[in-house]
CSV table of C-alpha atoms in Angstrom, one decimal:
chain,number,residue,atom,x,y,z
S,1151,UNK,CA,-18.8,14.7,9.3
S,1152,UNK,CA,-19.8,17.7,7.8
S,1153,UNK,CA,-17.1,19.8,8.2
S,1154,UNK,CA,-14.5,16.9,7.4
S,1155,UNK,CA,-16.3,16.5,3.7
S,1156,UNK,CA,-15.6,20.3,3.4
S,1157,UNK,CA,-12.1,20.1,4.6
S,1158,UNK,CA,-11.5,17.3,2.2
S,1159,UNK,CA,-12.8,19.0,-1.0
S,1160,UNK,CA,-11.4,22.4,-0.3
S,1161,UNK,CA,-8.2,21.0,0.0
S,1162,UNK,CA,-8.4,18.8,-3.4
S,1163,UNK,CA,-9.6,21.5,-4.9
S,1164,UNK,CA,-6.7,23.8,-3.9
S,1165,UNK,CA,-4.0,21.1,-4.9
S,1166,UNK,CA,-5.5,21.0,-7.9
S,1167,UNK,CA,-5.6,24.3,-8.9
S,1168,UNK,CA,-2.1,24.9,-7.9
S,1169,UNK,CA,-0.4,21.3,-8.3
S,1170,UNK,CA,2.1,22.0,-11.0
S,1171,UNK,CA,3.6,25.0,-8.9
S,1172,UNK,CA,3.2,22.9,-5.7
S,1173,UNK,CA,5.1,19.8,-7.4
S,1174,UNK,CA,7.8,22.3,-7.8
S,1175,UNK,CA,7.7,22.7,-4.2
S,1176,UNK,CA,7.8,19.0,-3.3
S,1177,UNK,CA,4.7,18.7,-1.5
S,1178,UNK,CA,2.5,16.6,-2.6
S,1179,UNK,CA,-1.6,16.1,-2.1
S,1180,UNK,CA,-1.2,12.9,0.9
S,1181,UNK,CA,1.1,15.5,2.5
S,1182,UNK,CA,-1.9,18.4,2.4
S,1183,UNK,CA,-4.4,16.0,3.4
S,1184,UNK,CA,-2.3,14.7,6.3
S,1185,UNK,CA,-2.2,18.5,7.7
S,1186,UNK,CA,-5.7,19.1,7.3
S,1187,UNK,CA,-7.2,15.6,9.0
S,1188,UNK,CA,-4.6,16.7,11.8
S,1189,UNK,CA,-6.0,20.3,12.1
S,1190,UNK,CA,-9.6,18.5,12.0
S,1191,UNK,CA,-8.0,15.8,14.2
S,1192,UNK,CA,-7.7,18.1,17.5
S,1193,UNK,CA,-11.9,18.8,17.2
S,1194,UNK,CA,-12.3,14.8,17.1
S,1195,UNK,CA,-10.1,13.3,18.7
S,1196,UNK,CA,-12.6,12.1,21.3
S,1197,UNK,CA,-15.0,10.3,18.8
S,1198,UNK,CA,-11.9,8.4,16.2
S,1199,UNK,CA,-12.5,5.5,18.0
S,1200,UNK,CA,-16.1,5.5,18.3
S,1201,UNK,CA,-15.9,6.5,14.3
S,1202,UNK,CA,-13.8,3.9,13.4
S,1203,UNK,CA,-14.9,0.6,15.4
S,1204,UNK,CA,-17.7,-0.2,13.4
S,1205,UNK,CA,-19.4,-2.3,11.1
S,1206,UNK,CA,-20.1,0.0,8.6
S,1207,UNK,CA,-16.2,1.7,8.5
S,1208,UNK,CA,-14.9,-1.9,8.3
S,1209,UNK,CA,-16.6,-2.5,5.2
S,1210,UNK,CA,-15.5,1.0,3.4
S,1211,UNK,CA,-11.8,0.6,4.5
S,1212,UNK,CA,-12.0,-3.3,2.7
S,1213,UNK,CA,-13.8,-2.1,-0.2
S,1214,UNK,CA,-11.2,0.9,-0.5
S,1215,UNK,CA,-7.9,-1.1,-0.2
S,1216,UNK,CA,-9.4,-4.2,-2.7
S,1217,UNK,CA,-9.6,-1.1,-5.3
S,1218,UNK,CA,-6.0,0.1,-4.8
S,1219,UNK,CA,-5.3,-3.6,-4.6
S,1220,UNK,CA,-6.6,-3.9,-8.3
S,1221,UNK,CA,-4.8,0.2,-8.9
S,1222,UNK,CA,-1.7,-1.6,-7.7
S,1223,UNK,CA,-1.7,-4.7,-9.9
S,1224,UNK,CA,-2.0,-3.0,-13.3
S,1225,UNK,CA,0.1,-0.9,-12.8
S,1226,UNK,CA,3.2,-3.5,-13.4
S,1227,UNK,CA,4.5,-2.6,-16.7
S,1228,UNK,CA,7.4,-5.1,-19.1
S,1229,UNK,CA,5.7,-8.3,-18.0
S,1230,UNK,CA,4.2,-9.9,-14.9
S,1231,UNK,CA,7.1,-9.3,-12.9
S,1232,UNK,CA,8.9,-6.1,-14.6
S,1233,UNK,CA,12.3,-5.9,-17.0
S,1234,UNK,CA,13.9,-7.8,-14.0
S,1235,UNK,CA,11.5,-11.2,-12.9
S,1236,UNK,CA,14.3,-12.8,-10.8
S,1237,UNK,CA,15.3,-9.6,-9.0
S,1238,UNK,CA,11.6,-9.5,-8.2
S,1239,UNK,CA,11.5,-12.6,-7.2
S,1240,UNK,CA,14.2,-12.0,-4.9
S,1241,UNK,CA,12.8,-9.0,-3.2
S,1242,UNK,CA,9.0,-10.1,-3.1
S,1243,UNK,CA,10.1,-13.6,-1.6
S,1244,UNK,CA,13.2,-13.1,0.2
S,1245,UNK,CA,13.2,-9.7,1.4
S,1246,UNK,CA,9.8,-9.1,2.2
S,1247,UNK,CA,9.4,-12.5,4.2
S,1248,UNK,CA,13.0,-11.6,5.7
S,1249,UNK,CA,11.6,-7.4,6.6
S,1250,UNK,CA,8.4,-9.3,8.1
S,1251,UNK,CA,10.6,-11.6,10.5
S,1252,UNK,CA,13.0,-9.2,11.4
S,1253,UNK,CA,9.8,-6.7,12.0
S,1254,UNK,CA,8.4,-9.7,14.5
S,1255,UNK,CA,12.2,-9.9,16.4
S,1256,UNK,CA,12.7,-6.2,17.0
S,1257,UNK,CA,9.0,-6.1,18.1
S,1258,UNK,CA,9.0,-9.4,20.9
S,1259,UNK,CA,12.2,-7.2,21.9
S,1260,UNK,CA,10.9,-3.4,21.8
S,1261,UNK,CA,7.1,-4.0,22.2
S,1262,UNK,CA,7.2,-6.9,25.1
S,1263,UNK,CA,3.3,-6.7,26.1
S,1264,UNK,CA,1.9,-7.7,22.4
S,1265,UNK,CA,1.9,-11.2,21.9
S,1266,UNK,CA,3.7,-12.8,18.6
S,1267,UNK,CA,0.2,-12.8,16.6
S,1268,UNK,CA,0.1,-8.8,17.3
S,1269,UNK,CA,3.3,-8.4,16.7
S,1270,UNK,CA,2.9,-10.2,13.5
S,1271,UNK,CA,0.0,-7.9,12.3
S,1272,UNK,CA,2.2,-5.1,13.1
S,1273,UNK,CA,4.7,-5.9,11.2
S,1274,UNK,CA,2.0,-6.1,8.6
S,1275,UNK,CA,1.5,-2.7,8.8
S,1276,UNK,CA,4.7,-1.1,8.9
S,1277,UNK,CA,6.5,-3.3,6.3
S,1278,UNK,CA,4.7,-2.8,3.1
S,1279,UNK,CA,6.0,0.0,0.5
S,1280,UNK,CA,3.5,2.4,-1.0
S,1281,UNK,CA,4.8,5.5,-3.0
S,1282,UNK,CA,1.7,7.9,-2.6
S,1283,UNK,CA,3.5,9.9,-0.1
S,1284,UNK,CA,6.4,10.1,-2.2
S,1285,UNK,CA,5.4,9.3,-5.9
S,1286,UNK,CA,8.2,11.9,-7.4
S,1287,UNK,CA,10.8,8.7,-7.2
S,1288,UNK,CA,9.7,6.5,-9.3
S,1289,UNK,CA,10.1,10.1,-11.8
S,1290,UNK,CA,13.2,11.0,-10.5
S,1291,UNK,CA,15.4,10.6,-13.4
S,1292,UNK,CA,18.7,11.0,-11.5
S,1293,UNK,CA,17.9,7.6,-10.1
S,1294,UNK,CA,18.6,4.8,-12.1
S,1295,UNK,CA,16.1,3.1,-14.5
S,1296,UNK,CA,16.1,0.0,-12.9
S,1297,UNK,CA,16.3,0.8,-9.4
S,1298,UNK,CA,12.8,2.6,-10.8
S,1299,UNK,CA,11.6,-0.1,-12.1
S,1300,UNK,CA,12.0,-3.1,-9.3
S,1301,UNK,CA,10.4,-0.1,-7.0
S,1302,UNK,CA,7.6,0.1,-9.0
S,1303,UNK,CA,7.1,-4.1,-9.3
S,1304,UNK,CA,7.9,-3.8,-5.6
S,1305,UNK,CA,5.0,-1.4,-4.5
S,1306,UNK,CA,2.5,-2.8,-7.0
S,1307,UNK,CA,3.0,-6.8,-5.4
S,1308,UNK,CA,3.9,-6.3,-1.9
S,1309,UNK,CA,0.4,-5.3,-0.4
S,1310,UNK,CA,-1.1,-7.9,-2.1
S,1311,UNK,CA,1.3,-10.5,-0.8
S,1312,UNK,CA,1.5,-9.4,2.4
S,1313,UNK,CA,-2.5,-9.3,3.2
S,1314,UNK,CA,-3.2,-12.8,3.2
S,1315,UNK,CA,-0.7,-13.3,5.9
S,1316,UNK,CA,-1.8,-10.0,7.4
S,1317,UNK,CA,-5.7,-11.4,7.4
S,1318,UNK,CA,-4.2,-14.5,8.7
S,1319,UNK,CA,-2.6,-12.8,11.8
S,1320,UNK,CA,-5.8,-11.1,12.8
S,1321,UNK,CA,-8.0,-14.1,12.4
S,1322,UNK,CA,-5.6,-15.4,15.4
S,1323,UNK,CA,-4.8,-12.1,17.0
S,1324,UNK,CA,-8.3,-10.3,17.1
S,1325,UNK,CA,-10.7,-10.3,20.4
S,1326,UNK,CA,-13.2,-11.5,17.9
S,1327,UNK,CA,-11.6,-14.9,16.5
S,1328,UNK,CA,-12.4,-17.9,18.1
S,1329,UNK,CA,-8.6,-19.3,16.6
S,1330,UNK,CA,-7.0,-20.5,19.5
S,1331,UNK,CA,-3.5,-21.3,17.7
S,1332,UNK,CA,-1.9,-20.9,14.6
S,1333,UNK,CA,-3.7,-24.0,13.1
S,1334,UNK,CA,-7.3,-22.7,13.5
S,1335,UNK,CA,-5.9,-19.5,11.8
S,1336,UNK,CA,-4.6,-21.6,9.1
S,1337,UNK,CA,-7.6,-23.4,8.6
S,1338,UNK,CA,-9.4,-20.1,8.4
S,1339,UNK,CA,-7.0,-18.3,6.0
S,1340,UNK,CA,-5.5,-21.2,3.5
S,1341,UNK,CA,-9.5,-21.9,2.2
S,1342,UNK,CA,-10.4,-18.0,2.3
S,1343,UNK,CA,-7.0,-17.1,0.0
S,1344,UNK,CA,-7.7,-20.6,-2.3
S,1345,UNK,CA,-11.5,-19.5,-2.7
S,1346,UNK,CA,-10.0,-15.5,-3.4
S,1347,UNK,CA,-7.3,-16.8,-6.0
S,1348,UNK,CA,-10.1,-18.8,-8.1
S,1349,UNK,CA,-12.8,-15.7,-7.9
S,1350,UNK,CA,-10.1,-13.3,-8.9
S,1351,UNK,CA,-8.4,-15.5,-11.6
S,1352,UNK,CA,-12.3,-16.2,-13.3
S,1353,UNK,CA,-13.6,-13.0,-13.0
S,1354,UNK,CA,-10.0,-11.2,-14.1
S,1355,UNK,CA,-10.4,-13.5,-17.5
S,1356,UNK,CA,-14.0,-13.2,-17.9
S,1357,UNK,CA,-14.1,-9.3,-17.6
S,1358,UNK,CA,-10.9,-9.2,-19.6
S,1359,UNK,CA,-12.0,-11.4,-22.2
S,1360,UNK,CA,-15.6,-10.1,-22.0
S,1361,UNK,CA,-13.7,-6.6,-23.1
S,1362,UNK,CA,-11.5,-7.7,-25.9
S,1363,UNK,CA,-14.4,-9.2,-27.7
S,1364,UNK,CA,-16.6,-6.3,-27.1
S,1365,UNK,CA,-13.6,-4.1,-28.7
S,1366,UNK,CA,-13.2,-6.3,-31.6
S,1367,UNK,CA,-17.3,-6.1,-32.5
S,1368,UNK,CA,-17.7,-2.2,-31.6
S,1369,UNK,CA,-19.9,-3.2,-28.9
S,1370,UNK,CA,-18.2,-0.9,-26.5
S,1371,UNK,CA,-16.6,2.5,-26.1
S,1372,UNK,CA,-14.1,3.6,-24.2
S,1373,UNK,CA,-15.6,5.7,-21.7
S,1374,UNK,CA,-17.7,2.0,-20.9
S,1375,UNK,CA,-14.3,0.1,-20.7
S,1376,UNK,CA,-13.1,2.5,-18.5
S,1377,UNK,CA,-16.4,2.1,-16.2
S,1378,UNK,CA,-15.9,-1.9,-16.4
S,1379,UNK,CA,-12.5,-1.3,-14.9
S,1380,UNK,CA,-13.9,0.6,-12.3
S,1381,UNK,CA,-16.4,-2.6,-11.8
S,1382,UNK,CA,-13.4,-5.6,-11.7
S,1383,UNK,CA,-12.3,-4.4,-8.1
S,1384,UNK,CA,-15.6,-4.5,-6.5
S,1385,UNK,CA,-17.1,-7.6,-8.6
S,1386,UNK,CA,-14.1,-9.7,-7.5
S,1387,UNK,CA,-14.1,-8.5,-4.3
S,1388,UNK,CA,-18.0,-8.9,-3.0
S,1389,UNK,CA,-18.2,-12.2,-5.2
S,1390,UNK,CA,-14.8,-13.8,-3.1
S,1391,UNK,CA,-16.5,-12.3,0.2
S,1392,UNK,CA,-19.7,-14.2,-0.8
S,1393,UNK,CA,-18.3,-17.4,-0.8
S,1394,UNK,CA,-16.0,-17.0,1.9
S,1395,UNK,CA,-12.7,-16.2,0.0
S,1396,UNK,CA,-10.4,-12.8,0.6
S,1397,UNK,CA,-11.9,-10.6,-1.1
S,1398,UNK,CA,-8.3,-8.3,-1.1
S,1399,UNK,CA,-6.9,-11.2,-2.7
S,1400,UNK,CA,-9.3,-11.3,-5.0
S,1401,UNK,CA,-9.1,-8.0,-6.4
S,1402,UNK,CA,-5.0,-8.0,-6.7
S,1403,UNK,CA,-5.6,-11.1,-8.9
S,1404,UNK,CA,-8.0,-10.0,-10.9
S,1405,UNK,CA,-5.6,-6.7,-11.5
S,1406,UNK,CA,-3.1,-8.9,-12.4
S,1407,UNK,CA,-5.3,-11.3,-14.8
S,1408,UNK,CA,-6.7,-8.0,-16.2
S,1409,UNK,CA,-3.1,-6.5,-17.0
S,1410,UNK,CA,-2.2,-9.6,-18.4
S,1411,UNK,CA,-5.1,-10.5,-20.8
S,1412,UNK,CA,-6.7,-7.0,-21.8
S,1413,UNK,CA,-5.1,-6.3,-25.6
S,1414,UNK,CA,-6.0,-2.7,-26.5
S,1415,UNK,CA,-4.1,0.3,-27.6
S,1416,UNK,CA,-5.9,2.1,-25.6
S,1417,UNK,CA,-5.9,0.1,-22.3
S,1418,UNK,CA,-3.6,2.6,-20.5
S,1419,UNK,CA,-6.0,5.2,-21.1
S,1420,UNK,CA,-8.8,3.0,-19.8
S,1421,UNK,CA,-7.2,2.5,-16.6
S,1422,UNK,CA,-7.1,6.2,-15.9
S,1423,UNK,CA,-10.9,6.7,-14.5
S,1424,UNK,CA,-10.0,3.9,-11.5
S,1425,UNK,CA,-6.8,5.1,-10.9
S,1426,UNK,CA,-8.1,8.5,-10.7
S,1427,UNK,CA,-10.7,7.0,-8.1
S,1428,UNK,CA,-8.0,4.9,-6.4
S,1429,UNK,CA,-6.2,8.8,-5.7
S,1430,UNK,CA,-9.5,10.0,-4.5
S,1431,UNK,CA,-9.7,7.2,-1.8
S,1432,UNK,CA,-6.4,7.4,-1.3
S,1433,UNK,CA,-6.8,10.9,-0.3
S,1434,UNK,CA,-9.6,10.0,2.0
S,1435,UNK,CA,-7.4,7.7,3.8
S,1436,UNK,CA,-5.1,10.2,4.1
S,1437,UNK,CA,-7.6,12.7,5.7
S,1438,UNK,CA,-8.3,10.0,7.8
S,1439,UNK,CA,-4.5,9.5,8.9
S,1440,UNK,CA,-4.5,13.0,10.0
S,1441,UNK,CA,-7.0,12.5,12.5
S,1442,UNK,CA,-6.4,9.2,13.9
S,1443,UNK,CA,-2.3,10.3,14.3
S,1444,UNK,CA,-4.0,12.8,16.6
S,1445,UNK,CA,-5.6,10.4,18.6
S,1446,UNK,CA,-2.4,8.1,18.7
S,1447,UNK,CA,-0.2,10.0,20.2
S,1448,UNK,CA,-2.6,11.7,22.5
S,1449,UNK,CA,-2.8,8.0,23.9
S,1450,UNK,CA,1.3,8.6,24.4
S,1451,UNK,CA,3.9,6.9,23.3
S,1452,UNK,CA,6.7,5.0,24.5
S,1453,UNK,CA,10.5,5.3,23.7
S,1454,UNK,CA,9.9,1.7,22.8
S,1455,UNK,CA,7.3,2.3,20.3
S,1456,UNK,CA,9.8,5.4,18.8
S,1457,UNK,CA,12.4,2.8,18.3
S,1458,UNK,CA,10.8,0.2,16.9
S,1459,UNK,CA,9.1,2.3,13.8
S,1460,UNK,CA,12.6,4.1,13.1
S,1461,UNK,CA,13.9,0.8,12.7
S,1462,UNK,CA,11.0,-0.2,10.5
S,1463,UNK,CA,12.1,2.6,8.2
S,1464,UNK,CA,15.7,1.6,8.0
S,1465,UNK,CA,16.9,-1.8,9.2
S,1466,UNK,CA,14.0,-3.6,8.7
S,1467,UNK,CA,14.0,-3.0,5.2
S,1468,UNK,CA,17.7,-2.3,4.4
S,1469,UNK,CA,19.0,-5.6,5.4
S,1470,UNK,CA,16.6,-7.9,3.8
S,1471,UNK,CA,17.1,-5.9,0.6
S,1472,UNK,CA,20.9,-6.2,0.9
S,1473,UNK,CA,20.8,-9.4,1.2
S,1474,UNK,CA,18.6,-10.9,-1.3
S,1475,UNK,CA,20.6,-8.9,-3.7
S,1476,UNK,CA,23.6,-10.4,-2.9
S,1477,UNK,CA,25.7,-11.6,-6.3
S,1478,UNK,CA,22.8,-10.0,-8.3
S,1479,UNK,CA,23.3,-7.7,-11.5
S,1480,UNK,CA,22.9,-4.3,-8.9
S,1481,UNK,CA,25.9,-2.6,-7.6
S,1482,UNK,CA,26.6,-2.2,-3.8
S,1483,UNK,CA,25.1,1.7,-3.5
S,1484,UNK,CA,22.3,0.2,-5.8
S,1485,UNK,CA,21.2,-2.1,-3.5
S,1486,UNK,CA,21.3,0.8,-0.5
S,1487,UNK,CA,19.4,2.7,-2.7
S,1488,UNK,CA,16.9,0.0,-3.1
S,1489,UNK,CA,17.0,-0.4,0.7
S,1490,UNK,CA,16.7,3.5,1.6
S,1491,UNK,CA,13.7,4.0,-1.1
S,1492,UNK,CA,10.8,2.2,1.2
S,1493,UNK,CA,8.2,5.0,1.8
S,1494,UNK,CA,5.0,4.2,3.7
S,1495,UNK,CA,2.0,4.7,3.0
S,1496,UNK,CA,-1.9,4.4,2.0
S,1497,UNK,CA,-0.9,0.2,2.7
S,1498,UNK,CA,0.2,0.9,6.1
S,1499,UNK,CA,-2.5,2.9,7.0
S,1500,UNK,CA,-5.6,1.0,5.5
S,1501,UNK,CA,-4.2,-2.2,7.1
S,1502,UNK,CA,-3.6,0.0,10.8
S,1503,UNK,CA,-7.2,0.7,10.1
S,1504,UNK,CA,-8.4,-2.7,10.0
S,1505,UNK,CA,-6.3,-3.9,12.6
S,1506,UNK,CA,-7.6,-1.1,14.8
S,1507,UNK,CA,-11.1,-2.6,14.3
S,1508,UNK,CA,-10.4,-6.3,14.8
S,1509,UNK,CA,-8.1,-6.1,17.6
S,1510,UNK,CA,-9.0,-5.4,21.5
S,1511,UNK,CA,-8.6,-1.9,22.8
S,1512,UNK,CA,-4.6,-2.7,24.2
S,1513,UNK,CA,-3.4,-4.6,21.0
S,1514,UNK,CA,-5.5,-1.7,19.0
S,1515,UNK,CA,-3.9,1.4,20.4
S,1516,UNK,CA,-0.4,-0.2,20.0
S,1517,UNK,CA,-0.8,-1.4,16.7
S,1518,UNK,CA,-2.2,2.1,15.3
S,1519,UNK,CA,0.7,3.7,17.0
S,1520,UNK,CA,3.3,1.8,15.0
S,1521,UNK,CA,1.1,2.5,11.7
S,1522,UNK,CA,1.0,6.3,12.3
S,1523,UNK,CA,4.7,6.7,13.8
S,1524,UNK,CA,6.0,4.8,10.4
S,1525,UNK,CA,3.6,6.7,8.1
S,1526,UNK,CA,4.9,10.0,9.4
S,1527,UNK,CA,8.3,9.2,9.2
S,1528,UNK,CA,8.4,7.9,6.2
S,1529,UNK,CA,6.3,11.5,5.2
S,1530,UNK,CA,9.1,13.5,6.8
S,1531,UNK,CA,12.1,10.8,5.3
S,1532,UNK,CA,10.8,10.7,1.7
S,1533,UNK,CA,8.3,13.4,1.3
S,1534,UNK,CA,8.6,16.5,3.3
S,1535,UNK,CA,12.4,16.0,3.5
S,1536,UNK,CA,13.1,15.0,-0.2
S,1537,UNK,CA,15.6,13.2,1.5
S,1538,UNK,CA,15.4,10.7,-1.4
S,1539,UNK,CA,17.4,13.2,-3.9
S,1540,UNK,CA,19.7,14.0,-1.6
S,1541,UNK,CA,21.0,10.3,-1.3
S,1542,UNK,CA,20.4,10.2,-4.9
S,1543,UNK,CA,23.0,12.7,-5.7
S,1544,UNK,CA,25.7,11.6,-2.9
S,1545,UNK,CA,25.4,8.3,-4.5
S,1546,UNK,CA,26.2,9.9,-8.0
S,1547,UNK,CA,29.0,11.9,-6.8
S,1548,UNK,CA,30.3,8.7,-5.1
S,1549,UNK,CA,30.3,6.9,-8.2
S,1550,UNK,CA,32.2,9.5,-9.8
């Protein structure tokens, strides 16, 4: 534990010494993190399981992705849904329920031993978008603005979307459940994300309102805004766990309340101390990554399992995107663009993480397989690879 804490800071520390010459270079800090919890990895690899199914890691992974959750849901910028709403709408609820099915098909025919609720929490893991590995395209100016911006509404709301169904799967997938069929799980899941929705809708207005009226009277300062932020994710998400509710849910609907309601010039400013924690934990599950990739493919992995992920990364998401887009206002190599710009990241591996803990020891190994295998292709495809500006420019010259 010891020497991962060291590991961890050494390496922060060195990124951020060096990060404007390392940007330059295209790697970014998930990327060093990833190489160091790997290193560590190889002196571990024996306890990551031990480490990892318990009560107490459980808790911190949940706490960590309700906060990036919340990071994720303020983030949305030009209204609720963007400077596009109904080409939002059209990825969030066409494409991502179309990437989620197609994930479940490819899997009942690569991944034959898991059973459909498995294969559903798998494709839980391995759909979702997250650009921490890759965060330089959402900057990349030789991408069009609002191929940017539907990324960016994209990445903020698919995690959020996707873990109720995700929390639903395991309730009916894990060796812990007593849901027998996808009733029970419904029963479980539809009162939990109700009860979530409420908590995060009343304490997203209270807090935001609470904040507003403080600003107005000089009750506050900004340094205690910025520490109320930091509050909102864990208030809403022990209060929803203590009546039963998702506490995950919670927390993205609080973001969003918060982003919605909060009026203050200086709001973005307040936001910076959480999101500066949410990269801290992020790190951490990156570190964390590193070592439990070890212990993955250590288990070994099957040509199956290899075929599956690289069709996470490409046809699972292409396709749906393609085709929701169909007759909208984005050209043909638009939409490919949209399709191709996917990377994987702190989402997948925070809900492999859980997964890993709910599930038995078979369903477990497979389903942490398919998280790391995705992660660290989409590392090599968007980060390592900066394949990204290399499609960008063929697609300009194209259009030329």
């Amino acid at each position: 534990m010891l020497l991962s804490i060291v590991v961890v800071a050494v390496v922060v520390v060195i990124w951020a010494l060096f990060a404007a010459r390392i940007h330059q270079w295209r790697i970014t800090a998930p990327i060093m993190v990833v190489c160091a919890g790997i290193a560590v990895g190889f002196s571990t690899r024996a306890t990551v399981a031990d480490r990892l199914d318990t009560e107490v890691a459980l808790h911190i992974v949940e706490i960590i992705l309700a906060v990036l959750l919340f990071v994720d849901a303020t983030e949305v910028r030009g209204g609720p849904l963007g400077h596009d709403p109904r080409s939002a709408l059209r990825v969030l609820f066409i494409a991502l329920p179309l990437s989620l099915a197609l994930a479940v098909g490819l899997g009942a025919w690569l991944l034959p031993g898991a059973s459909w609720a498995v294969l559903l929490v798998i494709a839980c893991v391995v759909v979702p978008t997250d650009f921490a590995p890759a965060a330089s395209i959402l900057r990349n100016k030789r991408i069009p603005r609002r191929v940017r911006d539907l990324l960016a509404v994209e990445g903020g709301y698919n995690d959020g979307i996707v873990s109720p169904v995700f929390l639903a799967a395991l309730v009916l997938a894990g060796h812990r459940s007593q849901a027998q069929t996808l009733a029970d799980a419904l029963r479980t899941a539809v009162p939990s994300a109700l009860a979530a929705v409420l908590v995060g809708l009343l304490v997203g207005f209270g807090l935001a309102w609470a904040m507003n009226a403080a600003e107005r009277r000089g009750f506050s300062t900004e340094q205690s805004q910025r520490i109320a932020l930091v509050a909102a994710p864990l208030l809403s998400y022990a209060v929803s766990v203590g009546v039963q509710g998702n506490g995950f849910v919670a927390a993205f609907v609080c973001g969003l309340v918060v982003n919605a309601i909060r009026r203050s010039p200086a709001y973005r400013r307040e936001l910076e101390l959480v999101d500066d924690i949410g990269f801290l934990l992020t790190i951490v599950m990156w570190f964390v990554f590193g070592g439990v990739a070890v212990y993955a493919i250590a288990q070994g992995v099957e040509w199956g399992m290899v075929v599956y992920c690289l069709a996470a990364l490409s046809v699972v998401r292409v396709v749906p995107i393609l085709l929701s887009l169909w007759g909208s206002r984005f050209t043909a190599r638009e939409r490919v663009l949209l399709g191709v710009l996917g990377p994987r990241g702190t989402t997948s591996i925070v809900f492999g993480l859980l997964a890993f803990n709910e599930l038995g020891n078979a369903d477990a190994d497979t389903t942490v397989t398919a998280m790391v295998l995705t992660v660290l292709g989409s590392v090599v495809l968007h980060g390592i690879g900066s394949s990204a500006t290399g499609l960008v420019g063929g697609i300009r010259q194209a259009r030329r």
